[in-house]
Amino acid sequence: MSGTTTAAAALRRRAAGAGANRWVVLVVLCVSLLLVAVDATVLHVAVPAVTEDLRPGGMELLWIVDVYPLVCASLLILFGTLGDRVGRRRVLLLGYTLFGVASGLAALADSAQVLIVARALLGVGGAMIMPATLSILRQVFPDRRERALAIGIWSAVAAVGAAVGPLLGGFLLEHFWWGSVFLVNIPLMLVSLPVGRLLLPESKGDGKGPWDVVGALMAAAGLFGVVLGVKRLGGGESVGGLLTVLPLVVGAALLAGFVRRQRRRTYPLVDLRMFARPAFSTSVGCIVLAMLALVGLELIAAQYLQLVLGLSPLETGLRLLPLTFAAMAAGLAGARMLRRFGPRRMVCAGFCLTAFAVVLLTALGRTDNCALMLSGFVLLGFGLETTLFGAYESMLSEAPQDQAGGAAAIGETSYQLGAGIGIALLGTVMNAAYAPGLSGVPGVPASASSSAGHSLGEAYEVAARLGGSAGAALRHAARDAFVHGLHVTLLVSAGLLLLGAVMALRLPRVMQCESGPVELPAPRDAAESRVSV
């Protein structure tokens, strides 16, 4: 009797300790996410220095920039489901290790090829870290009210990381060489690895059936092809080009085969029945639409600020900071808003607020209007983060706990696909509205007008070569055409956001809160996990 009492008391103390430490666990997970988010954007400001030092070709430079998000997006489902099988903490700690090693390799790279390999390894590490953070968060916060607050903090940290990347990169480049933007990861990983091993709880899925290696590879290869094709479209490549169409077709075919395979398996890698739940499938669609609007608009806004208004990169980053601060505020207030308004009204209102902000920004012209821009960016940041918060929280809460890694991977994959599609789609709309404005400029040859129609930056280069009144006329026409294209793109974005608001009407009206004990699974022998081909 006394032994039973002692064991029960020990179990209560263990559960109480887990509850007391869950906020410390959140801090560790947020640091992990911060590193991945910063690394996704920190290289952008270092590209000129990398180009000057390593002398990469045009294709090599493209791969240096794109290989990290490409590899990361491709492997999210693979590592998310692997974490459900072998342990989410184990995958996360392996991701820490790989991320640190790859950062050192990237910092010391002496050729473009080595840097590409290092960036690819960083993408593998990021794919191991990102879904693990969300799935562990799902486990240590079983109460939906607390989990909503934790997801709000998590999403606010993601917004900070995306904004801090270029600023941190600019600071390091002013004082050190370009490799320092990667080297800064190593001390943080050296701290995160032992702290994560000590504090993070291990968790797995139910472990039924073998892990589907063939399915995981099909998903990875299919996503690689689709994301590569979408990125090429976003980079201005021809829609009918072989190197654009082939990856898209092969990737789509592999993903279709993956879906068919999962439906036939007794123990699927990803339980596609989750998509039969309206809240889950709707949340995934909302994430895609929200990211589609955000990334495309940020890219075009950066070009507008630098090329039309003539701001420096640092001034551009500072102008975009209000968007980040508003997103942070929305993330921190998200849990309270979700409890008060429910997922349906919250996500729908977020889309509508973002659409209003986008329409407001159509008043921007060739002259700087700081007050209008500040108002628009604040509303844009708050609205989009409100939407993403509500969608992520609903998606994660709808997923079974043993499928948390797979669900988190689906959410992150939706995020990455939305970003890629946004750049491709809105970039195409922008170019379609911009290029016709440069035809028939007085004194400008047709060949020069055609070259200038590729982008505003190229138009400025052509204008500088022409010089005189023809160059000035081309420069003036290019600015006007870009502003017109910006307005058209903003209106298309507003339409997509309103479509998202309609889609959000399928979400639950109220937030269903179910409390449960913190699960502390006992460690299992590795032999229990089987892998089949």
PDB file of N, CA and C in Angstrom, residues 104-200:
ATOM      1  N   GLY A 104      28.784  26.094 -40.016  1.00  0.00           N
ATOM      2  CA  GLY A 104      30.238  26.221 -40.079  1.00  0.00           C
ATOM      3  C   GLY A 104      30.764  25.995 -41.480  1.00  0.00           C
ATOM      4  N   LEU A 105      30.211  24.990 -42.178  1.00  0.00           N
ATOM      5  CA  LEU A 105      30.629  24.714 -43.552  1.00  0.00           C
ATOM      6  C   LEU A 105      30.315  25.889 -44.466  1.00  0.00           C
ATOM      7  N   ALA A 106      29.135  26.498 -44.303  1.00  0.00           N
ATOM      8  CA  ALA A 106      28.755  27.645 -45.132  1.00  0.00           C
ATOM      9  C   ALA A 106      29.653  28.848 -44.855  1.00  0.00           C
ATOM     10  N   ALA A 107      29.972  29.090 -43.576  1.00  0.00           N
ATOM     11  CA  ALA A 107      30.790  30.250 -43.220  1.00  0.00           C
ATOM     12  C   ALA A 107      32.193  30.151 -43.811  1.00  0.00           C
ATOM     13  N   LEU A 108      32.725  28.937 -43.913  1.00  0.00           N
ATOM     14  CA  LEU A 108      34.098  28.744 -44.389  1.00  0.00           C
ATOM     15  C   LEU A 108      34.167  28.325 -45.854  1.00  0.00           C
ATOM     16  N   ALA A 109      33.039  28.367 -46.561  1.00  0.00           N
ATOM     17  CA  ALA A 109      33.006  27.929 -47.963  1.00  0.00           C
ATOM     18  C   ALA A 109      33.952  28.774 -48.807  1.00  0.00           C
ATOM     19  N   ASP A 110      34.739  28.083 -49.636  1.00  0.00           N
ATOM     20  CA  ASP A 110      35.683  28.793 -50.507  1.00  0.00           C
ATOM     21  C   ASP A 110      35.287  28.705 -51.977  1.00  0.00           C
ATOM     22  N   SER A 111      34.111  28.157 -52.250  1.00  0.00           N
ATOM     23  CA  SER A 111      33.615  28.086 -53.620  1.00  0.00           C
ATOM     24  C   SER A 111      32.098  28.093 -53.600  1.00  0.00           C
ATOM     25  N   ALA A 112      31.511  28.422 -54.726  1.00  0.00           N
ATOM     26  CA  ALA A 112      30.043  28.459 -54.821  1.00  0.00           C
ATOM     27  C   ALA A 112      29.455  27.074 -54.616  1.00  0.00           C
ATOM     28  N   GLN A 113      30.146  26.033 -55.112  1.00  0.00           N
ATOM     29  CA  GLN A 113      29.619  24.674 -54.982  1.00  0.00           C
ATOM     30  C   GLN A 113      29.539  24.243 -53.515  1.00  0.00           C
ATOM     31  N   VAL A 114      30.574  24.566 -52.745  1.00  0.00           N
ATOM     32  CA  VAL A 114      30.574  24.216 -51.321  1.00  0.00           C
ATOM     33  C   VAL A 114      29.467  24.971 -50.590  1.00  0.00           C
ATOM     34  N   LEU A 115      29.255  26.224 -50.936  1.00  0.00           N
ATOM     35  CA  LEU A 115      28.211  27.010 -50.291  1.00  0.00           C
ATOM     36  C   LEU A 115      26.822  26.458 -50.623  1.00  0.00           C
ATOM     37  N   ILE A 116      26.639  26.006 -51.848  1.00  0.00           N
ATOM     38  CA  ILE A 116      25.347  25.406 -52.235  1.00  0.00           C
ATOM     39  C   ILE A 116      25.085  24.145 -51.420  1.00  0.00           C
ATOM     40  N   VAL A 117      26.106  23.297 -51.280  1.00  0.00           N
ATOM     41  CA  VAL A 117      25.955  22.071 -50.480  1.00  0.00           C
ATOM     42  C   VAL A 117      25.639  22.419 -49.029  1.00  0.00           C
ATOM     43  N   ALA A 118      26.347  23.414 -48.486  1.00  0.00           N
ATOM     44  CA  ALA A 118      26.113  23.813 -47.096  1.00  0.00           C
ATOM     45  C   ALA A 118      24.706  24.362 -46.904  1.00  0.00           C
ATOM     46  N   ARG A 119      24.247  25.152 -47.850  1.00  0.00           N
ATOM     47  CA  ARG A 119      22.881  25.697 -47.752  1.00  0.00           C
ATOM     48  C   ARG A 119      21.840  24.577 -47.868  1.00  0.00           C
ATOM     49  N   ALA A 120      22.126  23.559 -48.686  1.00  0.00           N
ATOM     50  CA  ALA A 120      21.219  22.422 -48.780  1.00  0.00           C
ATOM     51  C   ALA A 120      21.149  21.671 -47.447  1.00  0.00           C
ATOM     52  N   LEU A 121      22.301  21.492 -46.800  1.00  0.00           N
ATOM     53  CA  LEU A 121      22.324  20.841 -45.489  1.00  0.00           C
ATOM     54  C   LEU A 121      21.596  21.676 -44.444  1.00  0.00           C
ATOM     55  N   LEU A 122      21.701  22.989 -44.541  1.00  0.00           N
ATOM     56  CA  LEU A 122      20.931  23.859 -43.653  1.00  0.00           C
ATOM     57  C   LEU A 122      19.434  23.643 -43.865  1.00  0.00           C
ATOM     58  N   GLY A 123      19.031  23.443 -45.129  1.00  0.00           N
ATOM     59  CA  GLY A 123      17.628  23.164 -45.416  1.00  0.00           C
ATOM     60  C   GLY A 123      17.173  21.857 -44.800  1.00  0.00           C
ATOM     61  N   VAL A 124      18.055  20.824 -44.822  1.00  0.00           N
ATOM     62  CA  VAL A 124      17.720  19.551 -44.181  1.00  0.00           C
ATOM     63  C   VAL A 124      17.546  19.760 -42.679  1.00  0.00           C
ATOM     64  N   GLY A 125      18.484  20.495 -42.064  1.00  0.00           N
ATOM     65  CA  GLY A 125      18.369  20.774 -40.633  1.00  0.00           C
ATOM     66  C   GLY A 125      17.123  21.557 -40.297  1.00  0.00           C
ATOM     67  N   GLY A 126      16.789  22.542 -41.126  1.00  0.00           N
ATOM     68  CA  GLY A 126      15.576  23.327 -40.896  1.00  0.00           C
ATOM     69  C   GLY A 126      14.322  22.482 -41.000  1.00  0.00           C
ATOM     70  N   ALA A 127      14.302  21.524 -41.955  1.00  0.00           N
ATOM     71  CA  ALA A 127      13.143  20.642 -42.106  1.00  0.00           C
ATOM     72  C   ALA A 127      12.994  19.706 -40.912  1.00  0.00           C
ATOM     73  N   MET A 128      14.094  19.390 -40.230  1.00  0.00           N
ATOM     74  CA  MET A 128      14.024  18.572 -39.026  1.00  0.00           C
ATOM     75  C   MET A 128      13.527  19.378 -37.831  1.00  0.00           C
ATOM     76  N   ILE A 129      13.857  20.656 -37.813  1.00  0.00           N
ATOM     77  CA  ILE A 129      13.541  21.496 -36.651  1.00  0.00           C
ATOM     78  C   ILE A 129      12.103  22.013 -36.688  1.00  0.00           C
ATOM     79  N   MET A 130      11.662  22.517 -37.836  1.00  0.00           N
ATOM     80  CA  MET A 130      10.400  23.257 -37.888  1.00  0.00           C
ATOM     81  C   MET A 130       9.173  22.446 -37.480  1.00  0.00           C
ATOM     82  N   PRO A 131       8.896  21.266 -38.087  1.00  0.00           N
ATOM     83  CA  PRO A 131       7.703  20.534 -37.640  1.00  0.00           C
ATOM     84  C   PRO A 131       7.840  19.994 -36.225  1.00  0.00           C
ATOM     85  N   ALA A 132       9.081  19.708 -35.795  1.00  0.00           N
ATOM     86  CA  ALA A 132       9.270  19.189 -34.440  1.00  0.00           C
ATOM     87  C   ALA A 132       8.867  20.215 -33.387  1.00  0.00           C
ATOM     88  N   THR A 133       9.144  21.503 -33.642  1.00  0.00           N
ATOM     89  CA  THR A 133       8.782  22.522 -32.649  1.00  0.00           C
ATOM     90  C   THR A 133       7.276  22.572 -32.435  1.00  0.00           C
ATOM     91  N   LEU A 134       6.508  22.528 -33.533  1.00  0.00           N
ATOM     92  CA  LEU A 134       5.050  22.590 -33.405  1.00  0.00           C
ATOM     93  C   LEU A 134       4.470  21.316 -32.791  1.00  0.00           C
ATOM     94  N   SER A 135       5.007  20.155 -33.165  1.00  0.00           N
ATOM     95  CA  SER A 135       4.445  18.908 -32.642  1.00  0.00           C
ATOM     96  C   SER A 135       4.770  18.729 -31.163  1.00  0.00           C
ATOM     97  N   ILE A 136       5.962  19.154 -30.716  1.00  0.00           N
ATOM     98  CA  ILE A 136       6.276  19.107 -29.284  1.00  0.00           C
ATOM     99  C   ILE A 136       5.405  20.096 -28.535  1.00  0.00           C
ATOM    100  N   LEU A 137       5.176  21.254 -29.127  1.00  0.00           N
ATOM    101  CA  LEU A 137       4.282  22.250 -28.514  1.00  0.00           C
ATOM    102  C   LEU A 137       2.880  21.670 -28.341  1.00  0.00           C
ATOM    103  N   ARG A 138       2.439  20.913 -29.337  1.00  0.00           N
ATOM    104  CA  ARG A 138       1.118  20.270 -29.261  1.00  0.00           C
ATOM    105  C   ARG A 138       1.041  19.307 -28.080  1.00  0.00           C
ATOM    106  N   GLN A 139       2.168  18.646 -27.773  1.00  0.00           N
ATOM    107  CA  GLN A 139       2.173  17.663 -26.702  1.00  0.00           C
ATOM    108  C   GLN A 139       2.234  18.310 -25.313  1.00  0.00           C
ATOM    109  N   VAL A 140       3.092  19.322 -25.144  1.00  0.00           N
ATOM    110  CA  VAL A 140       3.299  19.869 -23.795  1.00  0.00           C
ATOM    111  C   VAL A 140       2.200  20.852 -23.394  1.00  0.00           C
ATOM    112  N   PHE A 141       1.365  21.260 -24.349  1.00  0.00           N
ATOM    113  CA  PHE A 141       0.231  22.135 -24.027  1.00  0.00           C
ATOM    114  C   PHE A 141      -1.070  21.435 -24.434  1.00  0.00           C
ATOM    115  N   PRO A 142      -1.522  20.442 -23.653  1.00  0.00           N
ATOM    116  CA  PRO A 142      -2.751  19.723 -24.016  1.00  0.00           C
ATOM    117  C   PRO A 142      -3.998  20.581 -23.855  1.00  0.00           C
ATOM    118  N   ASP A 143      -3.952  21.583 -22.965  1.00  0.00           N
ATOM    119  CA  ASP A 143      -5.095  22.480 -22.796  1.00  0.00           C
ATOM    120  C   ASP A 143      -5.110  23.497 -23.937  1.00  0.00           C
ATOM    121  N   ARG A 144      -6.236  23.579 -24.634  1.00  0.00           N
ATOM    122  CA  ARG A 144      -6.272  24.404 -25.842  1.00  0.00           C
ATOM    123  C   ARG A 144      -6.096  25.883 -25.538  1.00  0.00           C
ATOM    124  N   ARG A 145      -6.559  26.338 -24.365  1.00  0.00           N
ATOM    125  CA  ARG A 145      -6.392  27.763 -24.032  1.00  0.00           C
ATOM    126  C   ARG A 145      -4.909  28.114 -23.918  1.00  0.00           C
ATOM    127  N   GLU A 146      -4.175  27.295 -23.186  1.00  0.00           N
ATOM    128  CA  GLU A 146      -2.736  27.541 -23.039  1.00  0.00           C
ATOM    129  C   GLU A 146      -2.018  27.329 -24.364  1.00  0.00           C
ATOM    130  N   ARG A 147      -2.457  26.320 -25.119  1.00  0.00           N
ATOM    131  CA  ARG A 147      -1.807  26.061 -26.402  1.00  0.00           C
ATOM    132  C   ARG A 147      -1.999  27.244 -27.354  1.00  0.00           C
ATOM    133  N   ALA A 148      -3.157  27.868 -27.313  1.00  0.00           N
ATOM    134  CA  ALA A 148      -3.389  29.035 -28.166  1.00  0.00           C
ATOM    135  C   ALA A 148      -2.413  30.160 -27.817  1.00  0.00           C
ATOM    136  N   LEU A 149      -2.197  30.386 -26.519  1.00  0.00           N
ATOM    137  CA  LEU A 149      -1.237  31.413 -26.109  1.00  0.00           C
ATOM    138  C   LEU A 149       0.172  31.042 -26.560  1.00  0.00           C
ATOM    139  N   ALA A 150       0.522  29.748 -26.418  1.00  0.00           N
ATOM    140  CA  ALA A 150       1.854  29.297 -26.827  1.00  0.00           C
ATOM    141  C   ALA A 150       2.054  29.468 -28.332  1.00  0.00           C
ATOM    142  N   ILE A 151       1.036  29.138 -29.126  1.00  0.00           N
ATOM    143  CA  ILE A 151       1.145  29.299 -30.581  1.00  0.00           C
ATOM    144  C   ILE A 151       1.253  30.781 -30.943  1.00  0.00           C
ATOM    145  N   GLY A 152       0.569  31.640 -30.187  1.00  0.00           N
ATOM    146  CA  GLY A 152       0.692  33.074 -30.429  1.00  0.00           C
ATOM    147  C   GLY A 152       2.109  33.564 -30.215  1.00  0.00           C
ATOM    148  N   ILE A 153       2.733  33.121 -29.130  1.00  0.00           N
ATOM    149  CA  ILE A 153       4.127  33.499 -28.874  1.00  0.00           C
ATOM    150  C   ILE A 153       5.036  32.921 -29.947  1.00  0.00           C
ATOM    151  N   TRP A 154       4.783  31.659 -30.309  1.00  0.00           N
ATOM    152  CA  TRP A 154       5.574  30.988 -31.349  1.00  0.00           C
ATOM    153  C   TRP A 154       5.501  31.746 -32.676  1.00  0.00           C
ATOM    154  N   SER A 155       4.292  32.154 -33.064  1.00  0.00           N
ATOM    155  CA  SER A 155       4.132  32.863 -34.339  1.00  0.00           C
ATOM    156  C   SER A 155       4.725  34.267 -34.277  1.00  0.00           C
ATOM    157  N   ALA A 156       4.679  34.915 -33.093  1.00  0.00           N
ATOM    158  CA  ALA A 156       5.300  36.233 -32.951  1.00  0.00           C
ATOM    159  C   ALA A 156       6.815  36.128 -33.120  1.00  0.00           C
ATOM    160  N   VAL A 157       7.402  35.065 -32.586  1.00  0.00           N
ATOM    161  CA  VAL A 157       8.841  34.849 -32.743  1.00  0.00           C
ATOM    162  C   VAL A 157       9.194  34.628 -34.216  1.00  0.00           C
ATOM    163  N   ALA A 158       8.330  33.903 -34.953  1.00  0.00           N
ATOM    164  CA  ALA A 158       8.568  33.694 -36.380  1.00  0.00           C
ATOM    165  C   ALA A 158       8.590  35.029 -37.124  1.00  0.00           C
ATOM    166  N   ALA A 159       7.675  35.934 -36.760  1.00  0.00           N
ATOM    167  CA  ALA A 159       7.646  37.260 -37.392  1.00  0.00           C
ATOM    168  C   ALA A 159       8.910  38.042 -37.075  1.00  0.00           C
ATOM    169  N   VAL A 160       9.369  37.939 -35.829  1.00  0.00           N
ATOM    170  CA  VAL A 160      10.602  38.632 -35.433  1.00  0.00           C
ATOM    171  C   VAL A 160      11.783  38.103 -36.233  1.00  0.00           C
ATOM    172  N   GLY A 161      11.863  36.777 -36.366  1.00  0.00           N
ATOM    173  CA  GLY A 161      12.981  36.180 -37.085  1.00  0.00           C
ATOM    174  C   GLY A 161      13.060  36.631 -38.531  1.00  0.00           C
ATOM    175  N   ALA A 162      11.913  36.686 -39.195  1.00  0.00           N
ATOM    176  CA  ALA A 162      11.904  37.110 -40.597  1.00  0.00           C
ATOM    177  C   ALA A 162      12.379  38.552 -40.752  1.00  0.00           C
ATOM    178  N   ALA A 163      12.060  39.407 -39.766  1.00  0.00           N
ATOM    179  CA  ALA A 163      12.460  40.810 -39.840  1.00  0.00           C
ATOM    180  C   ALA A 163      13.900  41.021 -39.396  1.00  0.00           C
ATOM    181  N   VAL A 164      14.334  40.236 -38.398  1.00  0.00           N
ATOM    182  CA  VAL A 164      15.676  40.418 -37.849  1.00  0.00           C
ATOM    183  C   VAL A 164      16.742  39.952 -38.829  1.00  0.00           C
ATOM    184  N   GLY A 165      16.426  38.956 -39.669  1.00  0.00           N
ATOM    185  CA  GLY A 165      17.415  38.401 -40.581  1.00  0.00           C
ATOM    186  C   GLY A 165      18.165  39.446 -41.396  1.00  0.00           C
ATOM    187  N   PRO A 166      17.469  40.272 -42.205  1.00  0.00           N
ATOM    188  CA  PRO A 166      18.191  41.277 -42.991  1.00  0.00           C
ATOM    189  C   PRO A 166      18.924  42.306 -42.134  1.00  0.00           C
ATOM    190  N   LEU A 167      18.336  42.712 -41.006  1.00  0.00           N
ATOM    191  CA  LEU A 167      18.989  43.697 -40.147  1.00  0.00           C
ATOM    192  C   LEU A 167      20.255  43.119 -39.514  1.00  0.00           C
ATOM    193  N   LEU A 168      20.169  41.873 -39.027  1.00  0.00           N
ATOM    194  CA  LEU A 168      21.342  41.222 -38.450  1.00  0.00           C
ATOM    195  C   LEU A 168      22.418  41.019 -39.508  1.00  0.00           C
ATOM    196  N   GLY A 169      21.982  40.586 -40.703  1.00  0.00           N
ATOM    197  CA  GLY A 169      22.937  40.405 -41.784  1.00  0.00           C
ATOM    198  C   GLY A 169      23.637  41.694 -42.153  1.00  0.00           C
ATOM    199  N   GLY A 170      22.896  42.803 -42.229  1.00  0.00           N
ATOM    200  CA  GLY A 170      23.500  44.094 -42.541  1.00  0.00           C
ATOM    201  C   GLY A 170      24.505  44.529 -41.488  1.00  0.00           C
ATOM    202  N   PHE A 171      24.165  44.320 -40.206  1.00  0.00           N
ATOM    203  CA  PHE A 171      25.093  44.687 -39.123  1.00  0.00           C
ATOM    204  C   PHE A 171      26.379  43.869 -39.195  1.00  0.00           C
ATOM    205  N   LEU A 172      26.245  42.556 -39.394  1.00  0.00           N
ATOM    206  CA  LEU A 172      27.435  41.706 -39.446  1.00  0.00           C
ATOM    207  C   LEU A 172      28.314  42.041 -40.645  1.00  0.00           C
ATOM    208  N   LEU A 173      27.683  42.354 -41.780  1.00  0.00           N
ATOM    209  CA  LEU A 173      28.468  42.674 -42.979  1.00  0.00           C
ATOM    210  C   LEU A 173      29.237  43.983 -42.834  1.00  0.00           C
ATOM    211  N   GLU A 174      28.728  44.896 -42.019  1.00  0.00           N
ATOM    212  CA  GLU A 174      29.438  46.147 -41.796  1.00  0.00           C
ATOM    213  C   GLU A 174      30.698  45.955 -40.959  1.00  0.00           C
ATOM    214  N   HIS A 175      30.768  44.874 -40.163  1.00  0.00           N
ATOM    215  CA  HIS A 175      31.886  44.681 -39.245  1.00  0.00           C
ATOM    216  C   HIS A 175      32.729  43.445 -39.565  1.00  0.00           C
ATOM    217  N   PHE A 176      32.165  42.459 -40.279  1.00  0.00           N
ATOM    218  CA  PHE A 176      32.881  41.214 -40.529  1.00  0.00           C
ATOM    219  C   PHE A 176      32.703  40.804 -41.991  1.00  0.00           C
ATOM    220  N   TRP A 177      33.230  39.610 -42.336  1.00  0.00           N
ATOM    221  CA  TRP A 177      33.073  39.108 -43.704  1.00  0.00           C
ATOM    222  C   TRP A 177      31.735  38.384 -43.836  1.00  0.00           C
ATOM    223  N   TRP A 178      31.347  38.053 -45.066  1.00  0.00           N
ATOM    224  CA  TRP A 178      30.003  37.526 -45.307  1.00  0.00           C
ATOM    225  C   TRP A 178      29.736  36.210 -44.580  1.00  0.00           C
ATOM    226  N   GLY A 179      30.779  35.417 -44.307  1.00  0.00           N
ATOM    227  CA  GLY A 179      30.568  34.149 -43.624  1.00  0.00           C
ATOM    228  C   GLY A 179      30.048  34.291 -42.204  1.00  0.00           C
ATOM    229  N   SER A 180      30.168  35.493 -41.640  1.00  0.00           N
ATOM    230  CA  SER A 180      29.702  35.704 -40.262  1.00  0.00           C
ATOM    231  C   SER A 180      28.187  35.555 -40.145  1.00  0.00           C
ATOM    232  N   VAL A 181      27.450  35.752 -41.258  1.00  0.00           N
ATOM    233  CA  VAL A 181      25.990  35.605 -41.182  1.00  0.00           C
ATOM    234  C   VAL A 181      25.601  34.148 -40.907  1.00  0.00           C
ATOM    235  N   PHE A 182      26.495  33.205 -41.216  1.00  0.00           N
ATOM    236  CA  PHE A 182      26.251  31.795 -40.892  1.00  0.00           C
ATOM    237  C   PHE A 182      26.906  31.409 -39.568  1.00  0.00           C
ATOM    238  N   LEU A 183      28.081  31.986 -39.291  1.00  0.00           N
ATOM    239  CA  LEU A 183      28.838  31.599 -38.106  1.00  0.00           C
ATOM    240  C   LEU A 183      28.097  31.929 -36.816  1.00  0.00           C
ATOM    241  N   VAL A 184      27.220  32.940 -36.877  1.00  0.00           N
ATOM    242  CA  VAL A 184      26.489  33.346 -35.675  1.00  0.00           C
ATOM    243  C   VAL A 184      25.558  32.233 -35.179  1.00  0.00           C
ATOM    244  N   ASN A 185      25.200  31.276 -36.051  1.00  0.00           N
ATOM    245  CA  ASN A 185      24.324  30.177 -35.636  1.00  0.00           C
ATOM    246  C   ASN A 185      24.994  29.202 -34.670  1.00  0.00           C
ATOM    247  N   ILE A 186      26.313  29.064 -34.781  1.00  0.00           N
ATOM    248  CA  ILE A 186      27.001  27.980 -34.071  1.00  0.00           C
ATOM    249  C   ILE A 186      26.923  28.122 -32.550  1.00  0.00           C
ATOM    250  N   PRO A 187      27.269  29.284 -31.959  1.00  0.00           N
ATOM    251  CA  PRO A 187      27.146  29.367 -30.491  1.00  0.00           C
ATOM    252  C   PRO A 187      25.719  29.154 -29.991  1.00  0.00           C
ATOM    253  N   LEU A 188      24.736  29.614 -30.760  1.00  0.00           N
ATOM    254  CA  LEU A 188      23.351  29.409 -30.348  1.00  0.00           C
ATOM    255  C   LEU A 188      22.980  27.930 -30.380  1.00  0.00           C
ATOM    256  N   MET A 189      23.465  27.205 -31.388  1.00  0.00           N
ATOM    257  CA  MET A 189      23.204  25.774 -31.445  1.00  0.00           C
ATOM    258  C   MET A 189      23.942  25.014 -30.348  1.00  0.00           C
ATOM    259  N   LEU A 190      25.148  25.467 -30.000  1.00  0.00           N
ATOM    260  CA  LEU A 190      25.908  24.822 -28.926  1.00  0.00           C
ATOM    261  C   LEU A 190      25.192  24.957 -27.587  1.00  0.00           C
ATOM    262  N   VAL A 191      24.407  26.030 -27.448  1.00  0.00           N
ATOM    263  CA  VAL A 191      23.616  26.193 -26.228  1.00  0.00           C
ATOM    264  C   VAL A 191      22.310  25.404 -26.339  1.00  0.00           C
ATOM    265  N   SER A 192      21.665  25.476 -27.497  1.00  0.00           N
ATOM    266  CA  SER A 192      20.352  24.842 -27.663  1.00  0.00           C
ATOM    267  C   SER A 192      20.423  23.324 -27.557  1.00  0.00           C
ATOM    268  N   LEU A 193      21.505  22.718 -28.020  1.00  0.00           N
ATOM    269  CA  LEU A 193      21.598  21.251 -28.043  1.00  0.00           C
ATOM    270  C   LEU A 193      21.563  20.649 -26.634  1.00  0.00           C
ATOM    271  N   PRO A 194      22.437  21.069 -25.709  1.00  0.00           N
ATOM    272  CA  PRO A 194      22.345  20.483 -24.358  1.00  0.00           C
ATOM    273  C   PRO A 194      21.091  20.900 -23.600  1.00  0.00           C
ATOM    274  N   VAL A 195      20.654  22.149 -23.796  1.00  0.00           N
ATOM    275  CA  VAL A 195      19.442  22.604 -23.110  1.00  0.00           C
ATOM    276  C   VAL A 195      18.226  21.828 -23.612  1.00  0.00           C
ATOM    277  N   GLY A 196      18.146  21.626 -24.924  1.00  0.00           N
ATOM    278  CA  GLY A 196      17.040  20.864 -25.478  1.00  0.00           C
ATOM    279  C   GLY A 196      17.061  19.416 -25.017  1.00  0.00           C
ATOM    280  N   ARG A 197      18.238  18.835 -24.954  1.00  0.00           N
ATOM    281  CA  ARG A 197      18.351  17.447 -24.493  1.00  0.00           C
ATOM    282  C   ARG A 197      17.912  17.319 -23.038  1.00  0.00           C
ATOM    283  N   LEU A 198      18.188  18.339 -22.249  1.00  0.00           N
ATOM    284  CA  LEU A 198      17.863  18.302 -20.820  1.00  0.00           C
ATOM    285  C   LEU A 198      16.385  18.580 -20.557  1.00  0.00           C
ATOM    286  N   LEU A 199      15.796  19.544 -21.289  1.00  0.00           N
ATOM    287  CA  LEU A 199      14.475  20.052 -20.927  1.00  0.00           C
ATOM    288  C   LEU A 199      13.330  19.530 -21.792  1.00  0.00           C
ATOM    289  N   LEU A 200      13.596  19.238 -23.060  1.00  0.00           N
ATOM    290  CA  LEU A 200      12.493  18.871 -23.946  1.00  0.00           C
ATOM    291  C   LEU A 200      12.019  17.453 -23.684  1.00  0.00           C
TER     292      LEU A 200
END
